[in-house]
Amino acid sequence: MKYFFLIYLVFISTLQVHAEPVVIDRVIAVVNGEAILESELKHSIAIQALSDGKNTLMSVEKRNAIVEKMIDEKVLIQRAKLLEISVDMKTVEKVIADIARNQGIPLYNLERKLQSVDVTLEVFKKKIEQDILLSRLRDRDLD
């Protein structure tokens, strides 16, 4: 039995396994050391298309404009964090409930709409949190 196990180990160790690399996500921009990922761009496009009532297909110019907006927002979000401006999850959830109410749909239907464009509720919450953060930063700058 020992010999069988030893032969088995030798056999297994001689096998070569070739694994192809799989790209999980891609960095499309770096802002002050923080990456903006391709998946974040796709989510932004999907959320914008959903709110505009359009499809996610768009021109290169429009896509580039969205990337530029994301870069600008990343800089502003970094500034808001430096100024210790924050948003609590309760506020985010209230805004999401208001969005569903304004669309005249229950929250679970809003979640289904998001899922139809491959956006999870967690991703949407993060986007709403960023929007609120940016709004608070603008309000602070206006004071």
Tab-separated table of C-alpha atoms in Angstrom:
chain	number	residue	atom	x	y	z
A	1	MET	CA	0.000	0.000	0.000
A	2	LYS	CA	2.901	2.329	0.830
A	3	TYR	CA	4.452	1.704	-2.552
A	4	PHE	CA	1.186	2.353	-4.344
A	5	PHE	CA	0.845	5.681	-2.535
A	6	LEU	CA	4.464	6.593	-3.336
A	7	ILE	CA	4.000	5.743	-7.016
A	8	TYR	CA	0.789	7.757	-7.044
A	9	LEU	CA	2.594	10.810	-5.580
A	10	VAL	CA	5.398	10.531	-8.134
A	11	PHE	CA	2.864	10.239	-10.938
A	12	ILE	CA	0.864	13.261	-9.738
A	13	SER	CA	3.991	15.376	-9.307
A	14	THR	CA	5.015	14.753	-12.931
A	15	LEU	CA	1.732	15.997	-14.344
A	16	GLN	CA	1.860	19.526	-15.633
A	17	VAL	CA	-1.144	21.665	-15.142
A	18	HIS	CA	-1.613	24.514	-17.544
A	19	ALA	CA	-3.996	27.171	-16.383
A	20	GLU	CA	-4.836	30.104	-18.575
A	21	PRO	CA	-4.963	33.437	-16.798
A	22	VAL	CA	-8.448	34.810	-16.427
A	23	VAL	CA	-9.024	38.540	-16.366
A	24	ILE	CA	-11.400	39.275	-13.524
A	25	ASP	CA	-11.410	43.046	-13.803
A	26	ARG	CA	-9.351	45.715	-15.480
A	27	VAL	CA	-8.080	49.059	-14.209
A	28	ILE	CA	-9.190	51.861	-16.534
A	29	ALA	CA	-7.833	54.801	-14.517
A	30	VAL	CA	-5.905	55.537	-11.354
A	31	VAL	CA	-6.748	58.648	-9.345
A	32	ASN	CA	-4.320	59.546	-6.565
A	33	GLY	CA	-3.472	55.884	-6.087
A	34	GLU	CA	-7.098	54.636	-6.205
A	35	ALA	CA	-8.140	52.504	-9.164
A	36	ILE	CA	-11.293	52.856	-11.214
A	37	LEU	CA	-12.225	49.429	-12.538
A	38	GLU	CA	-13.917	48.364	-15.755
A	39	SER	CA	-16.695	46.810	-13.656
A	40	GLU	CA	-17.340	50.182	-12.004
A	41	LEU	CA	-17.638	51.781	-15.439
A	42	LYS	CA	-20.083	49.081	-16.557
A	43	HIS	CA	-22.181	49.633	-13.433
A	44	SER	CA	-22.194	53.407	-13.964
A	45	ILE	CA	-23.278	52.967	-17.573
A	46	ALA	CA	-26.001	50.495	-16.558
A	47	ILE	CA	-27.349	52.716	-13.768
A	48	GLN	CA	-27.359	55.761	-16.029
A	49	ALA	CA	-29.076	53.837	-18.828
A	50	LEU	CA	-31.677	52.549	-16.381
A	51	SER	CA	-32.426	56.031	-15.063
A	52	ASP	CA	-32.521	57.503	-18.604
A	53	GLY	CA	-34.648	54.643	-19.916
A	54	LYS	CA	-32.068	53.875	-22.612
A	55	ASN	CA	-29.961	50.838	-23.414
A	56	THR	CA	-26.352	50.427	-22.336
A	57	LEU	CA	-24.942	50.665	-25.871
A	58	MET	CA	-23.251	54.003	-26.394
A	59	SER	CA	-20.653	55.788	-28.450
A	60	VAL	CA	-16.993	55.875	-27.531
A	61	GLU	CA	-17.323	59.613	-26.853
A	62	LYS	CA	-20.147	59.067	-24.363
A	63	ARG	CA	-18.231	56.243	-22.685
A	64	ASN	CA	-15.143	58.464	-22.407
A	65	ALA	CA	-17.278	61.256	-20.951
A	66	ILE	CA	-18.529	58.845	-18.283
A	67	VAL	CA	-14.940	57.808	-17.473
A	68	GLU	CA	-13.961	61.476	-17.129
A	69	LYS	CA	-16.943	62.054	-14.838
A	70	MET	CA	-15.919	59.045	-12.736
A	71	ILE	CA	-12.393	60.448	-12.431
A	72	ASP	CA	-13.754	63.840	-11.351
A	73	GLU	CA	-16.070	62.175	-8.840
A	74	LYS	CA	-13.197	60.067	-7.450
A	75	VAL	CA	-11.179	63.242	-6.802
A	76	LEU	CA	-14.163	64.880	-5.096
A	77	ILE	CA	-14.897	61.780	-3.002
A	78	GLN	CA	-11.272	61.708	-1.876
A	79	ARG	CA	-11.603	65.382	-0.895
A	80	ALA	CA	-14.827	64.684	0.996
A	81	LYS	CA	-13.103	61.922	2.944
A	82	LEU	CA	-10.225	64.256	3.808
A	83	LEU	CA	-12.793	66.736	5.108
A	84	GLU	CA	-14.371	63.872	7.087
A	85	ILE	CA	-17.722	64.174	5.327
A	86	SER	CA	-19.588	60.904	5.650
A	87	VAL	CA	-22.886	59.220	4.878
A	88	ASP	CA	-24.583	56.674	7.131
A	89	MET	CA	-26.276	53.603	5.703
A	90	LYS	CA	-29.648	54.629	7.110
A	91	THR	CA	-29.615	57.717	4.872
A	92	VAL	CA	-28.630	55.639	1.853
A	93	GLU	CA	-31.460	53.177	2.467
A	94	LYS	CA	-33.948	56.041	2.901
A	95	VAL	CA	-32.896	57.550	-0.445
A	96	ILE	CA	-33.246	54.167	-2.154
A	97	ALA	CA	-36.719	53.733	-0.638
A	98	ASP	CA	-37.596	57.223	-1.925
A	99	ILE	CA	-36.373	56.301	-5.411
A	100	ALA	CA	-38.590	53.204	-5.421
A	101	ARG	CA	-41.540	55.210	-4.116
A	102	ASN	CA	-41.056	57.932	-6.766
A	103	GLN	CA	-41.056	55.254	-9.461
A	104	GLY	CA	-44.204	53.787	-7.941
A	105	ILE	CA	-42.678	50.368	-7.390
A	106	PRO	CA	-41.859	48.264	-4.327
A	107	LEU	CA	-38.218	48.046	-3.290
A	108	TYR	CA	-37.905	44.430	-4.456
A	109	ASN	CA	-38.972	45.501	-7.972
A	110	LEU	CA	-36.280	48.177	-7.956
A	111	GLU	CA	-33.805	45.472	-7.034
A	112	ARG	CA	-35.072	43.340	-9.945
A	113	LYS	CA	-34.681	46.287	-12.331
A	114	LEU	CA	-31.114	46.697	-11.164
A	115	GLN	CA	-30.413	42.987	-11.553
A	116	SER	CA	-31.791	43.131	-15.115
A	117	VAL	CA	-28.817	45.348	-16.002
A	118	ASP	CA	-26.346	43.301	-13.895
A	119	VAL	CA	-26.206	45.750	-10.985
A	120	THR	CA	-26.552	44.406	-7.454
A	121	LEU	CA	-28.323	46.305	-4.713
A	122	GLU	CA	-24.968	46.666	-2.919
A	123	VAL	CA	-23.396	48.337	-5.968
A	124	PHE	CA	-26.410	50.647	-6.222
A	125	LYS	CA	-26.129	51.519	-2.530
A	126	LYS	CA	-22.475	52.424	-3.030
A	127	LYS	CA	-23.416	54.668	-5.968
A	128	ILE	CA	-26.131	56.388	-3.923
A	129	GLU	CA	-23.704	56.800	-1.024
A	130	GLN	CA	-21.218	58.485	-3.368
A	131	ASP	CA	-23.931	60.750	-4.797
A	132	ILE	CA	-24.971	61.853	-1.303
A	133	LEU	CA	-21.336	62.395	-0.349
A	134	LEU	CA	-20.801	64.583	-3.416
A	135	SER	CA	-23.971	66.517	-2.657
A	136	ARG	CA	-22.813	67.170	0.915
A	137	LEU	CA	-19.427	68.299	-0.367
A	138	ARG	CA	-21.064	70.758	-2.772
A	139	ASP	CA	-23.313	72.048	0.020
A	140	ARG	CA	-20.282	72.532	2.236
A	141	ASP	CA	-18.410	74.407	-0.496
A	142	LEU	CA	-21.382	76.707	-1.040
A	143	ASP	CA	-21.563	77.689	2.631
